[in-house]
Amino acid sequence: DTAVSQTPKYLVTQMGNDKSIKCEQNLGHDTMYWYKQDSKKFLKIMFSYNNKELIINETVPNRFSPKSPDKAHLNLHINSLELGDSAVYFCASSYTEGAEAFFGQGTRLTVV
Amino acid sequence: SQQGEEDPQALSIQEGENATMNCSYKTSINNLQWYRQNSGRGLVHLILIRSNEREKHSGRLRVTLDTSKKSSSLLITASRAADTASYFCATGFYNQGGKLIFGQGTELSVKP
């Protein structure tokens, strides 16, 4: 079983559309994250959740709205997509804050 | 802002040689972690070293941490073609929502 799984793996969409990326972890971890990796492979945290509660919102535009229905899921909804949103988005989890993180395989978002 | 700087940005070696990657960071940390990313894949955790540790080993990996110089190094001994990947250092914090701040990575190419 995949520890951290996110869907879809690829997402191609037009500017202005709304899209969602789903993430689930079966590790029993309390903390989940969303990271964004740009074209130069630079990874930056977007959000951190602990037991369904938002801990970090790293100055992400409010077009990005994470939702955690339970501590095993952290979904990312993006409104009014822009060209600059094109990137690879990674979901991750860790058993506690600051511990080793387990990453999903990534979702490559392309906005055209 | 980006915490880690990695050096070199790219490294090309022959199988059997050792590979050394360096990471420098700016602020006090709780731990420093190293991750590997194969092309088109998610990140895989390699090793975590706590701020009160100086050296750690895991198989062919050796990590050192010098908190006075705010630097770390990752040594991969007897490299293999399968070690070809991007390697990232990340600084970990226990009280900031668990976020990891990543360096820009080192692209390692191991030629058979």
PDB file of C-alpha atoms in Angstrom:
ATOM      1  CA  ASP A   1       0.000   0.000   0.000  1.00  0.00           C
ATOM      2  CA  THR A   2       1.236   3.472  -0.879  1.00  0.00           C
ATOM      3  CA  ALA A   3       1.930   5.443   2.297  1.00  0.00           C
ATOM      4  CA  VAL A   4       1.058   8.885   0.925  1.00  0.00           C
ATOM      5  CA  SER A   5      -1.013   8.919  -2.225  1.00  0.00           C
ATOM      6  CA  GLN A   6      -2.193  11.915  -4.175  1.00  0.00           C
ATOM      7  CA  THR A   7      -4.387  12.178  -7.225  1.00  0.00           C
ATOM      8  CA  PRO A   8      -4.245  13.025  -9.992  1.00  0.00           C
ATOM      9  CA  LYS A   9      -0.632  12.588 -11.013  1.00  0.00           C
ATOM     10  CA  TYR A  10      -1.005  14.951 -13.959  1.00  0.00           C
ATOM     11  CA  LEU A  11      -3.414  17.832 -14.343  1.00  0.00           C
ATOM     12  CA  VAL A  12      -3.636  20.042 -17.424  1.00  0.00           C
ATOM     13  CA  THR A  13      -6.191  22.821 -17.306  1.00  0.00           C
ATOM     14  CA  GLN A  14      -7.000  26.235 -18.684  1.00  0.00           C
ATOM     15  CA  MET A  15      -6.485  29.545 -16.954  1.00  0.00           C
ATOM     16  CA  GLY A  16      -9.397  30.566 -14.808  1.00  0.00           C
ATOM     17  CA  ASN A  17     -10.533  27.034 -14.019  1.00  0.00           C
ATOM     18  CA  ASP A  18     -10.915  25.575 -10.524  1.00  0.00           C
ATOM     19  CA  LYS A  19      -9.240  22.276  -9.695  1.00  0.00           C
ATOM     20  CA  SER A  20      -8.615  20.007  -6.727  1.00  0.00           C
ATOM     21  CA  ILE A  21      -5.817  17.662  -5.744  1.00  0.00           C
ATOM     22  CA  LYS A  22      -6.522  14.929  -3.240  1.00  0.00           C
ATOM     23  CA  CYS A  23      -4.109  13.461  -0.716  1.00  0.00           C
ATOM     24  CA  GLU A  24      -4.425  10.551   1.657  1.00  0.00           C
ATOM     25  CA  GLN A  25      -1.948   8.992   4.062  1.00  0.00           C
ATOM     26  CA  ASN A  26      -2.297   5.587   5.707  1.00  0.00           C
ATOM     27  CA  LEU A  27       0.573   6.028   8.157  1.00  0.00           C
ATOM     28  CA  GLY A  28      -1.496   7.290  11.071  1.00  0.00           C
ATOM     29  CA  HIS A  29       0.446  10.559  11.072  1.00  0.00           C
ATOM     30  CA  ASP A  30      -0.925  13.659  12.764  1.00  0.00           C
ATOM     31  CA  THR A  31       0.756  16.235  10.534  1.00  0.00           C
ATOM     32  CA  MET A  32       0.242  16.774   6.816  1.00  0.00           C
ATOM     33  CA  TYR A  33       1.691  19.293   4.402  1.00  0.00           C
ATOM     34  CA  TRP A  34       1.471  20.720   0.925  1.00  0.00           C
ATOM     35  CA  TYR A  35       4.675  21.728  -0.831  1.00  0.00           C
ATOM     36  CA  LYS A  36       5.159  23.373  -4.201  1.00  0.00           C
ATOM     37  CA  GLN A  37       8.160  22.568  -6.416  1.00  0.00           C
ATOM     38  CA  ASP A  38       8.861  25.028  -9.187  1.00  0.00           C
ATOM     39  CA  SER A  39      10.583  24.482 -12.514  1.00  0.00           C
ATOM     40  CA  LYS A  40      13.997  24.971 -10.894  1.00  0.00           C
ATOM     41  CA  LYS A  41      13.190  22.195  -8.389  1.00  0.00           C
ATOM     42  CA  PHE A  42      12.919  24.651  -5.509  1.00  0.00           C
ATOM     43  CA  LEU A  43      10.582  23.234  -2.841  1.00  0.00           C
ATOM     44  CA  LYS A  44       8.561  25.545  -0.654  1.00  0.00           C
ATOM     45  CA  ILE A  45       6.027  24.734   1.990  1.00  0.00           C
ATOM     46  CA  MET A  46       2.516  26.020   1.417  1.00  0.00           C
ATOM     47  CA  PHE A  47       0.454  24.624   4.280  1.00  0.00           C
ATOM     48  CA  SER A  48       0.883  22.530   7.384  1.00  0.00           C
ATOM     49  CA  TYR A  49      -1.974  20.815   9.211  1.00  0.00           C
ATOM     50  CA  ASN A  50      -1.866  19.061  12.555  1.00  0.00           C
ATOM     51  CA  ASN A  51      -4.781  16.800  13.391  1.00  0.00           C
ATOM     52  CA  LYS A  52      -7.036  18.615  10.916  1.00  0.00           C
ATOM     53  CA  GLU A  53      -6.096  22.087  12.124  1.00  0.00           C
ATOM     54  CA  LEU A  54      -4.226  24.620  10.023  1.00  0.00           C
ATOM     55  CA  ILE A  55      -0.842  25.420  11.551  1.00  0.00           C
ATOM     56  CA  ILE A  56       0.991  27.140   8.706  1.00  0.00           C
ATOM     57  CA  ASN A  57      -0.222  29.179   5.783  1.00  0.00           C
ATOM     58  CA  GLU A  58       2.983  30.289   4.174  1.00  0.00           C
ATOM     59  CA  THR A  59       1.707  33.452   2.464  1.00  0.00           C
ATOM     60  CA  VAL A  60      -0.109  31.474  -0.154  1.00  0.00           C
ATOM     61  CA  PRO A  61      -2.712  33.345  -2.238  1.00  0.00           C
ATOM     62  CA  ASN A  62      -6.203  32.760  -0.936  1.00  0.00           C
ATOM     63  CA  ARG A  63      -7.086  31.140  -4.267  1.00  0.00           C
ATOM     64  CA  PHE A  64      -5.493  28.081  -2.644  1.00  0.00           C
ATOM     65  CA  SER A  65      -7.702  26.504  -0.017  1.00  0.00           C
ATOM     66  CA  PRO A  66      -6.665  23.339   1.786  1.00  0.00           C
ATOM     67  CA  LYS A  67      -9.286  21.155   3.407  1.00  0.00           C
ATOM     68  CA  SER A  68      -8.724  18.388   5.910  1.00  0.00           C
ATOM     69  CA  PRO A  69     -11.895  16.330   6.480  1.00  0.00           C
ATOM     70  CA  ASP A  70      -9.954  14.026   8.823  1.00  0.00           C
ATOM     71  CA  LYS A  71      -6.338  13.645   9.833  1.00  0.00           C
ATOM     72  CA  ALA A  72      -5.651  11.121   7.068  1.00  0.00           C
ATOM     73  CA  HIS A  73      -6.708  13.469   4.262  1.00  0.00           C
ATOM     74  CA  LEU A  74      -5.548  16.873   3.137  1.00  0.00           C
ATOM     75  CA  ASN A  75      -6.962  18.116  -0.133  1.00  0.00           C
ATOM     76  CA  LEU A  76      -5.945  21.216  -2.038  1.00  0.00           C
ATOM     77  CA  HIS A  77      -8.440  23.264  -3.975  1.00  0.00           C
ATOM     78  CA  ILE A  78      -7.263  25.978  -6.334  1.00  0.00           C
ATOM     79  CA  ASN A  79      -9.596  28.636  -7.716  1.00  0.00           C
ATOM     80  CA  SER A  80      -9.089  30.790 -10.789  1.00  0.00           C
ATOM     81  CA  LEU A  81      -5.923  29.061 -11.898  1.00  0.00           C
ATOM     82  CA  GLU A  82      -3.124  31.226 -13.284  1.00  0.00           C
ATOM     83  CA  LEU A  83      -0.175  30.388 -15.516  1.00  0.00           C
ATOM     84  CA  GLY A  84       2.182  30.893 -12.577  1.00  0.00           C
ATOM     85  CA  ASP A  85       0.477  28.102 -10.674  1.00  0.00           C
ATOM     86  CA  SER A  86       2.092  25.574 -13.006  1.00  0.00           C
ATOM     87  CA  ALA A  87       4.345  23.447 -10.815  1.00  0.00           C
ATOM     88  CA  VAL A  88       4.566  20.086  -9.114  1.00  0.00           C
ATOM     89  CA  TYR A  89       2.578  19.923  -5.884  1.00  0.00           C
ATOM     90  CA  PHE A  90       3.597  17.451  -3.210  1.00  0.00           C
ATOM     91  CA  CYS A  91       1.601  16.227  -0.289  1.00  0.00           C
ATOM     92  CA  ALA A  92       3.557  14.922   2.694  1.00  0.00           C
ATOM     93  CA  SER A  93       2.977  13.699   6.218  1.00  0.00           C
ATOM     94  CA  SER A  94       5.009  13.178   9.372  1.00  0.00           C
ATOM     95  CA  TYR A  95       4.168  11.576  12.713  1.00  0.00           C
ATOM     96  CA  THR A  96       4.915  14.838  14.483  1.00  0.00           C
ATOM     97  CA  GLU A  97       6.091  18.319  13.642  1.00  0.00           C
ATOM     98  CA  GLY A  98       9.717  18.414  12.527  1.00  0.00           C
ATOM     99  CA  ALA A  99      10.070  14.649  12.065  1.00  0.00           C
ATOM    100  CA  GLU A 100      10.979  12.935   8.819  1.00  0.00           C
ATOM    101  CA  ALA A 101       8.397  13.549   6.147  1.00  0.00           C
ATOM    102  CA  PHE A 102       6.896  11.021   3.775  1.00  0.00           C
ATOM    103  CA  PHE A 103       6.047  12.470   0.386  1.00  0.00           C
ATOM    104  CA  GLY A 104       3.493  11.547  -2.208  1.00  0.00           C
ATOM    105  CA  GLN A 105       4.507  11.092  -5.816  1.00  0.00           C
ATOM    106  CA  GLY A 106       3.490  14.613  -6.756  1.00  0.00           C
ATOM    107  CA  THR A 107       0.890  16.201  -9.011  1.00  0.00           C
ATOM    108  CA  ARG A 108       2.245  18.001 -12.051  1.00  0.00           C
ATOM    109  CA  LEU A 109      -0.120  20.896 -12.695  1.00  0.00           C
ATOM    110  CA  THR A 110       0.090  22.637 -16.056  1.00  0.00           C
ATOM    111  CA  VAL A 111      -2.024  25.713 -16.632  1.00  0.00           C
ATOM    112  CA  VAL A 112      -2.422  26.700 -20.276  1.00  0.00           C
TER     113      VAL A 112
ATOM    114  CA  SER B   1      13.130  32.882   2.230  1.00  0.00           C
ATOM    115  CA  GLN B   2      15.297  29.940   1.262  1.00  0.00           C
ATOM    116  CA  GLN B   3      17.187  28.524   4.198  1.00  0.00           C
ATOM    117  CA  GLY B   4      19.637  26.141   2.642  1.00  0.00           C
ATOM    118  CA  GLU B   5      22.321  26.543   0.073  1.00  0.00           C
ATOM    119  CA  GLU B   6      23.712  23.385  -1.440  1.00  0.00           C
ATOM    120  CA  ASP B   7      27.039  22.891  -3.062  1.00  0.00           C
ATOM    121  CA  PRO B   8      27.759  21.775  -5.686  1.00  0.00           C
ATOM    122  CA  GLN B   9      24.611  22.316  -7.734  1.00  0.00           C
ATOM    123  CA  ALA B  10      25.651  19.413  -9.965  1.00  0.00           C
ATOM    124  CA  LEU B  11      28.093  16.563  -9.500  1.00  0.00           C
ATOM    125  CA  SER B  12      29.127  13.906 -12.007  1.00  0.00           C
ATOM    126  CA  ILE B  13      31.196  10.917 -10.896  1.00  0.00           C
ATOM    127  CA  GLN B  14      32.015   7.355 -11.920  1.00  0.00           C
ATOM    128  CA  GLU B  15      30.516   4.314 -10.253  1.00  0.00           C
ATOM    129  CA  GLY B  16      32.520   3.300  -7.230  1.00  0.00           C
ATOM    130  CA  GLU B  17      33.630   6.832  -6.400  1.00  0.00           C
ATOM    131  CA  ASN B  18      32.449   8.740  -3.359  1.00  0.00           C
ATOM    132  CA  ALA B  19      30.099  11.702  -3.652  1.00  0.00           C
ATOM    133  CA  THR B  20      30.074  14.579  -1.191  1.00  0.00           C
ATOM    134  CA  MET B  21      27.377  17.228  -1.041  1.00  0.00           C
ATOM    135  CA  ASN B  22      27.377  20.209   1.260  1.00  0.00           C
ATOM    136  CA  CYS B  23      24.573  22.227   2.756  1.00  0.00           C
ATOM    137  CA  SER B  24      24.664  25.530   4.593  1.00  0.00           C
ATOM    138  CA  TYR B  25      21.792  27.174   6.428  1.00  0.00           C
ATOM    139  CA  LYS B  26      21.080  30.451   8.142  1.00  0.00           C
ATOM    140  CA  THR B  27      19.144  30.028  11.388  1.00  0.00           C
ATOM    141  CA  SER B  28      19.145  27.760  14.429  1.00  0.00           C
ATOM    142  CA  ILE B  29      17.552  24.409  13.724  1.00  0.00           C
ATOM    143  CA  ASN B  30      16.189  21.364  15.557  1.00  0.00           C
ATOM    144  CA  ASN B  31      17.355  18.896  12.954  1.00  0.00           C
ATOM    145  CA  LEU B  32      18.679  18.625   9.442  1.00  0.00           C
ATOM    146  CA  GLN B  33      17.368  16.083   6.993  1.00  0.00           C
ATOM    147  CA  TRP B  34      18.510  14.778   3.632  1.00  0.00           C
ATOM    148  CA  TYR B  35      16.157  13.638   0.909  1.00  0.00           C
ATOM    149  CA  ARG B  36      16.596  12.049  -2.502  1.00  0.00           C
ATOM    150  CA  GLN B  37      14.377  12.735  -5.497  1.00  0.00           C
ATOM    151  CA  ASN B  38      14.541  10.588  -8.582  1.00  0.00           C
ATOM    152  CA  SER B  39      13.419  12.219 -11.798  1.00  0.00           C
ATOM    153  CA  GLY B  40       9.652  12.625 -11.890  1.00  0.00           C
ATOM    154  CA  ARG B  41       9.165  11.109  -8.460  1.00  0.00           C
ATOM    155  CA  GLY B  42       8.475  12.223  -4.926  1.00  0.00           C
ATOM    156  CA  LEU B  43      11.082  12.835  -2.260  1.00  0.00           C
ATOM    157  CA  VAL B  44      12.415   9.975  -0.200  1.00  0.00           C
ATOM    158  CA  HIS B  45      13.783  10.590   3.269  1.00  0.00           C
ATOM    159  CA  LEU B  46      17.374   9.398   3.688  1.00  0.00           C
ATOM    160  CA  ILE B  47      18.586  10.470   7.087  1.00  0.00           C
ATOM    161  CA  LEU B  48      17.841  12.883   9.929  1.00  0.00           C
ATOM    162  CA  ILE B  49      20.495  14.329  12.214  1.00  0.00           C
ATOM    163  CA  ARG B  50      19.515  16.229  15.343  1.00  0.00           C
ATOM    164  CA  SER B  51      21.099  19.516  16.302  1.00  0.00           C
ATOM    165  CA  ASN B  52      22.942  17.873  19.210  1.00  0.00           C
ATOM    166  CA  GLU B  53      24.472  15.195  16.978  1.00  0.00           C
ATOM    167  CA  ARG B  54      27.633  15.600  14.970  1.00  0.00           C
ATOM    168  CA  GLU B  55      27.690  12.537  12.745  1.00  0.00           C
ATOM    169  CA  LYS B  56      25.325   9.837  11.642  1.00  0.00           C
ATOM    170  CA  HIS B  57      25.612   6.786   9.409  1.00  0.00           C
ATOM    171  CA  SER B  58      23.089   4.786   7.455  1.00  0.00           C
ATOM    172  CA  GLY B  59      24.416   2.128   5.112  1.00  0.00           C
ATOM    173  CA  ARG B  60      26.572   3.896   2.522  1.00  0.00           C
ATOM    174  CA  LEU B  61      25.480   7.318   3.763  1.00  0.00           C
ATOM    175  CA  ARG B  62      27.388   9.452   6.222  1.00  0.00           C
ATOM    176  CA  VAL B  63      26.047  12.792   7.389  1.00  0.00           C
ATOM    177  CA  THR B  64      27.874  15.372   9.460  1.00  0.00           C
ATOM    178  CA  LEU B  65      26.476  18.458  11.116  1.00  0.00           C
ATOM    179  CA  ASP B  66      28.420  21.467  12.358  1.00  0.00           C
ATOM    180  CA  THR B  67      26.002  23.816  14.087  1.00  0.00           C
ATOM    181  CA  SER B  68      28.724  26.387  14.775  1.00  0.00           C
ATOM    182  CA  LYS B  69      29.281  26.744  11.034  1.00  0.00           C
ATOM    183  CA  LYS B  70      25.634  26.075  10.204  1.00  0.00           C
ATOM    184  CA  SER B  71      26.617  23.438   7.705  1.00  0.00           C
ATOM    185  CA  SER B  72      26.102  19.782   6.927  1.00  0.00           C
ATOM    186  CA  SER B  73      27.540  17.315   4.480  1.00  0.00           C
ATOM    187  CA  LEU B  74      26.257  14.126   2.929  1.00  0.00           C
ATOM    188  CA  LEU B  75      28.759  11.525   1.816  1.00  0.00           C
ATOM    189  CA  ILE B  76      27.691   8.624  -0.365  1.00  0.00           C
ATOM    190  CA  THR B  77      30.406   5.981  -0.511  1.00  0.00           C
ATOM    191  CA  ALA B  78      30.979   3.506  -3.333  1.00  0.00           C
ATOM    192  CA  SER B  79      28.354   5.168  -5.505  1.00  0.00           C
ATOM    193  CA  ARG B  80      26.177   3.243  -7.919  1.00  0.00           C
ATOM    194  CA  ALA B  81      24.364   4.266 -11.089  1.00  0.00           C
ATOM    195  CA  ALA B  82      21.115   3.892  -9.112  1.00  0.00           C
ATOM    196  CA  ASP B  83      22.246   6.749  -6.845  1.00  0.00           C
ATOM    197  CA  THR B  84      21.693   9.163  -9.743  1.00  0.00           C
ATOM    198  CA  ALA B  85      19.118  11.636  -8.412  1.00  0.00           C
ATOM    199  CA  SER B  86      18.684  15.076  -6.888  1.00  0.00           C
ATOM    200  CA  TYR B  87      19.638  15.371  -3.238  1.00  0.00           C
ATOM    201  CA  PHE B  88      18.110  17.983  -0.963  1.00  0.00           C
ATOM    202  CA  CYS B  89      18.947  19.082   2.521  1.00  0.00           C
ATOM    203  CA  ALA B  90      16.121  20.413   4.659  1.00  0.00           C
ATOM    204  CA  THR B  91      16.163  22.119   8.015  1.00  0.00           C
ATOM    205  CA  GLY B  92      13.543  20.974  10.503  1.00  0.00           C
ATOM    206  CA  PHE B  93      11.858  22.864  13.308  1.00  0.00           C
ATOM    207  CA  TYR B  94       9.704  21.411  16.067  1.00  0.00           C
ATOM    208  CA  ASN B  95       7.678  24.497  16.864  1.00  0.00           C
ATOM    209  CA  GLN B  96       6.932  26.013  13.475  1.00  0.00           C
ATOM    210  CA  GLY B  97       4.250  23.652  12.292  1.00  0.00           C
ATOM    211  CA  GLY B  98       6.852  21.104  11.320  1.00  0.00           C
ATOM    212  CA  LYS B  99       7.787  22.853   8.139  1.00  0.00           C
ATOM    213  CA  LEU B 100      10.926  21.823   6.338  1.00  0.00           C
ATOM    214  CA  ILE B 101      12.941  24.475   4.576  1.00  0.00           C
ATOM    215  CA  PHE B 102      14.736  22.993   1.617  1.00  0.00           C
ATOM    216  CA  GLY B 103      17.964  23.843  -0.123  1.00  0.00           C
ATOM    217  CA  GLN B 104      18.006  24.073  -3.901  1.00  0.00           C
ATOM    218  CA  GLY B 105      19.419  20.573  -4.281  1.00  0.00           C
ATOM    219  CA  THR B 106      22.428  18.851  -5.807  1.00  0.00           C
ATOM    220  CA  GLU B 107      22.002  16.905  -9.036  1.00  0.00           C
ATOM    221  CA  LEU B 108      24.143  13.805  -8.780  1.00  0.00           C
ATOM    222  CA  SER B 109      24.964  11.787 -11.879  1.00  0.00           C
ATOM    223  CA  VAL B 110      26.764   8.478 -11.412  1.00  0.00           C
ATOM    224  CA  LYS B 111      28.107   7.044 -14.647  1.00  0.00           C
ATOM    225  CA  PRO B 112      28.435   3.283 -15.009  1.00  0.00           C
TER     226      PRO B 112
END
